[in-house]
mmCIF file with all atom_site columns, C-alpha atoms in Angstrom:
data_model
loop_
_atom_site.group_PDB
_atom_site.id
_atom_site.type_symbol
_atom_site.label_atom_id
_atom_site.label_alt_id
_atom_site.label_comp_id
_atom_site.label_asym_id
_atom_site.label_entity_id
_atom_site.label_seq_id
_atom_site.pdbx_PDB_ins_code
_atom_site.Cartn_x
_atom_site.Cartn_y
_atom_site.Cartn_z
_atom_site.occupancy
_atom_site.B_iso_or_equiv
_atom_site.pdbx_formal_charge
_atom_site.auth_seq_id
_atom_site.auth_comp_id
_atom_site.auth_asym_id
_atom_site.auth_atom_id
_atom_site.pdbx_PDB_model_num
ATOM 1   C CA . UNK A 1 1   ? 0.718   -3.252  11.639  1.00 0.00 ? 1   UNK A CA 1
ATOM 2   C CA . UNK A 1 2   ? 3.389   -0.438  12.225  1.00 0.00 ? 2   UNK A CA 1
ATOM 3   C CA . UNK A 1 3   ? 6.533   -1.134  10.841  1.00 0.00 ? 3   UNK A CA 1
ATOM 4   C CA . UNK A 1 4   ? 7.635   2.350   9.863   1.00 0.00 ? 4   UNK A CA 1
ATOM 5   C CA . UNK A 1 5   ? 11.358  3.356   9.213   1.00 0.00 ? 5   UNK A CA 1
ATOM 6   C CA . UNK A 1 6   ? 12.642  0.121   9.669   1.00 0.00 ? 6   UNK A CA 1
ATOM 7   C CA . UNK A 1 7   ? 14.497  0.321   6.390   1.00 0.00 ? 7   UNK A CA 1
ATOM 8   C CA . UNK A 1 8   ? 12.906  -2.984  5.337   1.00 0.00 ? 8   UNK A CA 1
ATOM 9   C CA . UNK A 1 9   ? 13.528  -2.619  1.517   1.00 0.00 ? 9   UNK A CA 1
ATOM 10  C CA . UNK A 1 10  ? 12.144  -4.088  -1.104  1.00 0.00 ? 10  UNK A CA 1
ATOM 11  C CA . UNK A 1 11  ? 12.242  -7.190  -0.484  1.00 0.00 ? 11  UNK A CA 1
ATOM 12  C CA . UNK A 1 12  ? 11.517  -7.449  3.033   1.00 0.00 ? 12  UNK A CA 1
ATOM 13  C CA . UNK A 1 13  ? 8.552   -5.607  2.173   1.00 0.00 ? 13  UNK A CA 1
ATOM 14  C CA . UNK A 1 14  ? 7.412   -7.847  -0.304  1.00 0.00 ? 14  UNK A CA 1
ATOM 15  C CA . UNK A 1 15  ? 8.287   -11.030 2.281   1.00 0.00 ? 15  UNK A CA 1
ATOM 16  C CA . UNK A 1 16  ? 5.623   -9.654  5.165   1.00 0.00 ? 16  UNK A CA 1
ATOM 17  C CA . UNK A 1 17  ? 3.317   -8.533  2.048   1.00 0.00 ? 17  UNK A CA 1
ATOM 18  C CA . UNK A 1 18  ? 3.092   -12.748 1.354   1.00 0.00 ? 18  UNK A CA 1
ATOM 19  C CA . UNK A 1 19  ? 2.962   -13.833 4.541   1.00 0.00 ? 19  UNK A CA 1
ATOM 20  C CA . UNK A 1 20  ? -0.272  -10.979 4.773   1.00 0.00 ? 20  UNK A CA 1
ATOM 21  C CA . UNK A 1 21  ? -1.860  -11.770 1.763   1.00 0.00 ? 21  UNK A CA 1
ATOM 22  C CA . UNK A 1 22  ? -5.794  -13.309 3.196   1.00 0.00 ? 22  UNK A CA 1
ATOM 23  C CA . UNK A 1 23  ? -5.612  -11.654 6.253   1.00 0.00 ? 23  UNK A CA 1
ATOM 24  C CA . UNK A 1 24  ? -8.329  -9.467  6.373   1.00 0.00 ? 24  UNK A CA 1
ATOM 25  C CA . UNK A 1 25  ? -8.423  -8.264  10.073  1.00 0.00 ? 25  UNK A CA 1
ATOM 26  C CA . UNK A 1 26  ? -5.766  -6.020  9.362   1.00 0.00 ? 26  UNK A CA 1
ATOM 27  C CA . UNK A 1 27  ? -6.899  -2.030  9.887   1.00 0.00 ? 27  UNK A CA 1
ATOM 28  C CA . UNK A 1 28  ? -3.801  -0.424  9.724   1.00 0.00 ? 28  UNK A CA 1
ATOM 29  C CA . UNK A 1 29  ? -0.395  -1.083  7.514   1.00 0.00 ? 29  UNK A CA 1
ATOM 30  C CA . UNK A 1 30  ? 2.356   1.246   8.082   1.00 0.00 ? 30  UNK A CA 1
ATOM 31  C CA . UNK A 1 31  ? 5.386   0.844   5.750   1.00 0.00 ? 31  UNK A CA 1
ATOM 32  C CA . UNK A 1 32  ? 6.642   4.652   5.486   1.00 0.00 ? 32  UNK A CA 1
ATOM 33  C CA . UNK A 1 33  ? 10.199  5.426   5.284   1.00 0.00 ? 33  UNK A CA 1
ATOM 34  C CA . UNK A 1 34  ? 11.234  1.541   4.299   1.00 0.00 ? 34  UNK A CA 1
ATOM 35  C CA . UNK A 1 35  ? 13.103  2.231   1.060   1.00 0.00 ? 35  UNK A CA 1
ATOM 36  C CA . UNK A 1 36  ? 10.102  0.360   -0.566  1.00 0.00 ? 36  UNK A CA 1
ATOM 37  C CA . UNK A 1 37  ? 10.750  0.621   -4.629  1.00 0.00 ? 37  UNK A CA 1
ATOM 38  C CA . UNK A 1 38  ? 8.488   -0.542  -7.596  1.00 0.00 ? 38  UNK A CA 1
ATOM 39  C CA . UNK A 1 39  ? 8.742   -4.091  -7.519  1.00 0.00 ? 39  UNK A CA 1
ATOM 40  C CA . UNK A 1 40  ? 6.524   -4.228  -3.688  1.00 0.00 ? 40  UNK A CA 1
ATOM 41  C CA . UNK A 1 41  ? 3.520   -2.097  -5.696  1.00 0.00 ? 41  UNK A CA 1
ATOM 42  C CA . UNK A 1 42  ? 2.100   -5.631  -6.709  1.00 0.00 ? 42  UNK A CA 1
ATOM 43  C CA . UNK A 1 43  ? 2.810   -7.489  -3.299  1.00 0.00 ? 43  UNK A CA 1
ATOM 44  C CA . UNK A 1 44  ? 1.331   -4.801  -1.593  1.00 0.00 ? 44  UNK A CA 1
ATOM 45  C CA . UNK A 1 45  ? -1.646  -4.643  -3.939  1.00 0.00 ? 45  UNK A CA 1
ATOM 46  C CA . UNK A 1 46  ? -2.244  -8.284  -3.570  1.00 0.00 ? 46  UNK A CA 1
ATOM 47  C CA . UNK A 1 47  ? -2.776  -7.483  0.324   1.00 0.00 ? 47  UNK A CA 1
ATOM 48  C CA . UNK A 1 48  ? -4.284  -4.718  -0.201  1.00 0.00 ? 48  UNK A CA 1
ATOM 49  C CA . UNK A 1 49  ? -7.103  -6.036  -2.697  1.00 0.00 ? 49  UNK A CA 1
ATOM 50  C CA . UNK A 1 50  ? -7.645  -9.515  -0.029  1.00 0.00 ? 50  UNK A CA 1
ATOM 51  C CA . UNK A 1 51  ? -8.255  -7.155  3.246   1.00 0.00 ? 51  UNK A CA 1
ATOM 52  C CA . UNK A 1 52  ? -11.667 -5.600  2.888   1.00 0.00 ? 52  UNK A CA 1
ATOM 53  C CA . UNK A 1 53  ? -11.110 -3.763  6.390   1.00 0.00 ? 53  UNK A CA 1
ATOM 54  C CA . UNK A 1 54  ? -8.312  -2.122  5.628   1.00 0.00 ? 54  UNK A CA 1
ATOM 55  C CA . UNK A 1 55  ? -8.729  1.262   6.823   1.00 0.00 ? 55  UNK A CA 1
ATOM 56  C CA . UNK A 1 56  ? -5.635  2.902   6.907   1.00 0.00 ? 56  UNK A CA 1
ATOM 57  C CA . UNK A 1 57  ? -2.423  2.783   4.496   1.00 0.00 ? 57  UNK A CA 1
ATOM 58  C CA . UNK A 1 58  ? 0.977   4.508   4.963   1.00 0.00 ? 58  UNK A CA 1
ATOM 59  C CA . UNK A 1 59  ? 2.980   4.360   2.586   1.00 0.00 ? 59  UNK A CA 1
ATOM 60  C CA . UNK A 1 60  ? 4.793   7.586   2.435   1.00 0.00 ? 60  UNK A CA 1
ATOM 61  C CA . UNK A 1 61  ? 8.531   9.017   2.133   1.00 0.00 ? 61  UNK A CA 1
ATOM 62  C CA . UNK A 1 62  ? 9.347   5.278   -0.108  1.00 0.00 ? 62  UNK A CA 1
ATOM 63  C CA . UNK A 1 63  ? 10.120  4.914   -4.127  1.00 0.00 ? 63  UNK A CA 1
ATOM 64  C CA . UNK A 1 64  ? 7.202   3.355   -5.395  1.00 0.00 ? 64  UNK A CA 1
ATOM 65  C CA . UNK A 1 65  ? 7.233   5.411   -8.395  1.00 0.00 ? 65  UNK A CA 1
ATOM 66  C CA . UNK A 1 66  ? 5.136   3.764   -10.906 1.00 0.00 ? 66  UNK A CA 1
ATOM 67  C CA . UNK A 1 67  ? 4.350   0.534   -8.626  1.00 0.00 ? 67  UNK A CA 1
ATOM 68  C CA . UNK A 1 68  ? 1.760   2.713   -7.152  1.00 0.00 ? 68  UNK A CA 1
ATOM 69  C CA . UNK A 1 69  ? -0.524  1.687   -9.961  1.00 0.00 ? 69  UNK A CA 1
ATOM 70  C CA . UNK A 1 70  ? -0.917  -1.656  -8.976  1.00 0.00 ? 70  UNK A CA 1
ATOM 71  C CA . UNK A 1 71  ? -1.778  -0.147  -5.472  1.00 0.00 ? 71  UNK A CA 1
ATOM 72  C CA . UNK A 1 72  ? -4.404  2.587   -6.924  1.00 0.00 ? 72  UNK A CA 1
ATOM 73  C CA . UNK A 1 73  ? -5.921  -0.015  -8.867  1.00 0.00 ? 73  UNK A CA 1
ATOM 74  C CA . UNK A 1 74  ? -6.517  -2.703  -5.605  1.00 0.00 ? 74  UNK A CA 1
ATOM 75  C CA . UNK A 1 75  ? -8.389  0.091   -3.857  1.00 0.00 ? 75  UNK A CA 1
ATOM 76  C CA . UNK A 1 76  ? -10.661 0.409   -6.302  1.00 0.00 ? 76  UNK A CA 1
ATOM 77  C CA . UNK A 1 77  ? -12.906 -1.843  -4.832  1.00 0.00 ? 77  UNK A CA 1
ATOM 78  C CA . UNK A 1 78  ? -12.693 -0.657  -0.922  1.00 0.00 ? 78  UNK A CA 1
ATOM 79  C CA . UNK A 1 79  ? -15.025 1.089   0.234   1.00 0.00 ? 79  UNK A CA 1
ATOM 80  C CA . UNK A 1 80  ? -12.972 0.686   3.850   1.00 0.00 ? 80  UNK A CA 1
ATOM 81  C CA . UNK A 1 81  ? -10.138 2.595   3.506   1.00 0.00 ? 81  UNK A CA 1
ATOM 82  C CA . UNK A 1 82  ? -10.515 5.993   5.027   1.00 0.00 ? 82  UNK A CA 1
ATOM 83  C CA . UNK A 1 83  ? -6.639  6.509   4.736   1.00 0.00 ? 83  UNK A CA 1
ATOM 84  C CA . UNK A 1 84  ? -4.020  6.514   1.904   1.00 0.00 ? 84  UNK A CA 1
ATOM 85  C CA . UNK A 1 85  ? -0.528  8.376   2.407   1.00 0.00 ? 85  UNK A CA 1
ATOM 86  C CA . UNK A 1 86  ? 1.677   8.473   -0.715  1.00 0.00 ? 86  UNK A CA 1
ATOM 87  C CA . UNK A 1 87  ? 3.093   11.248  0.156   1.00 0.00 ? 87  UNK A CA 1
ATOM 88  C CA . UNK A 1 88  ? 7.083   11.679  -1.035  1.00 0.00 ? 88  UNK A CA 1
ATOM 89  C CA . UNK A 1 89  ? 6.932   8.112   -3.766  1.00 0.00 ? 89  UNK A CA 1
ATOM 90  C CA . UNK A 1 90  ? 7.879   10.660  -6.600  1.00 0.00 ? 90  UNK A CA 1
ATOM 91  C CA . UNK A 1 91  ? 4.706   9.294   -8.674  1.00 0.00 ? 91  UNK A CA 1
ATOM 92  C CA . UNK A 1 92  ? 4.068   9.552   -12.065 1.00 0.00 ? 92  UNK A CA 1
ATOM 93  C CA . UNK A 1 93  ? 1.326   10.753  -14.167 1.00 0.00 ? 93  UNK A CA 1
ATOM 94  C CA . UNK A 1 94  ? -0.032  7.240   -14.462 1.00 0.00 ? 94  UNK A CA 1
ATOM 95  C CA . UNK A 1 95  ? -0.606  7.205   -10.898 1.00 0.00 ? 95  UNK A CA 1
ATOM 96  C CA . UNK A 1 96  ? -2.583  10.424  -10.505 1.00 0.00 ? 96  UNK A CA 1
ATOM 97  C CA . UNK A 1 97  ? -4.823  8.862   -13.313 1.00 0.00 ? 97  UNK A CA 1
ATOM 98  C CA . UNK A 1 98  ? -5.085  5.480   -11.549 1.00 0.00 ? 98  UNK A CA 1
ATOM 99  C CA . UNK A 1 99  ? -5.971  7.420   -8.279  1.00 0.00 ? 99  UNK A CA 1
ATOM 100 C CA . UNK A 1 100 ? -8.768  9.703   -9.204  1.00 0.00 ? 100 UNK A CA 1
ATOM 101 C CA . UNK A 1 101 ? -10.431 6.605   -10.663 1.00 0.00 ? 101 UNK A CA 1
ATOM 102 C CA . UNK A 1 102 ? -9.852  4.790   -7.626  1.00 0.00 ? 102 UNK A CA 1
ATOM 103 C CA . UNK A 1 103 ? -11.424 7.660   -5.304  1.00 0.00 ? 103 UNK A CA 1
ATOM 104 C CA . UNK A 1 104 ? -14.128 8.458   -8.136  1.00 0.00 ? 104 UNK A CA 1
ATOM 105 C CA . UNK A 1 105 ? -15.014 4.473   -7.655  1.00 0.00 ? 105 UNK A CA 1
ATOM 106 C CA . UNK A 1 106 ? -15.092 4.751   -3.835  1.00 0.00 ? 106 UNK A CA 1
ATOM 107 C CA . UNK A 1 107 ? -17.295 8.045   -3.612  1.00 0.00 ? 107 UNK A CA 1
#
């Protein structure tokens, strides 16, 4: 699923993230450069943790901020994903914490 720069916001973000949730053919999710802020870290992490062939996640150049726990924390358990661009989310501390658990988990 490729739906980058398609300034989906927020809360269009969080509408496909629903309609996604138990669908775990999905690969590839591609949400850079949607103006995605905090409040889609748990929609996305809901997706996320219910796809166990998820293999690659883009979700650079957004504002997750501190939502990116929720996301660090779902991929925890994937051994799958080969992929994971946060790249330009201005994350916190929290985050890099959450993160180097989540790759310590998957190693």
């Amino acid at each position: 699923l490729h739906l980058s720069g398609n300034n989906l916001k927020t809360d269009g973000v969080i509408q496909i993230a629903e309609s996604l949730r138990n669908r775990s053919t999905l690969r590839i999710i591609n949400f850079k450069r949607n103006q995605i802020t905090c409040e889609a870290g748990e929609a996305l992490a809901s997706v996320i943790s219910s796809n166990n062939r998820l293999e690659e996640l883009y979700l650079g150049g957004n504002k997750l901020g501190s939502g990116a726990i929720k996301i660090a924390t779902a991929i925890k358990s994937m051994s799958s994903l080969k992929v994971l661009d946060l790249a330009d989310n201005n994350l916190c501390e929290d985050v890099g914490v959450e993160l180097t658990a989540a790759i310590s988990a998957n190693s």
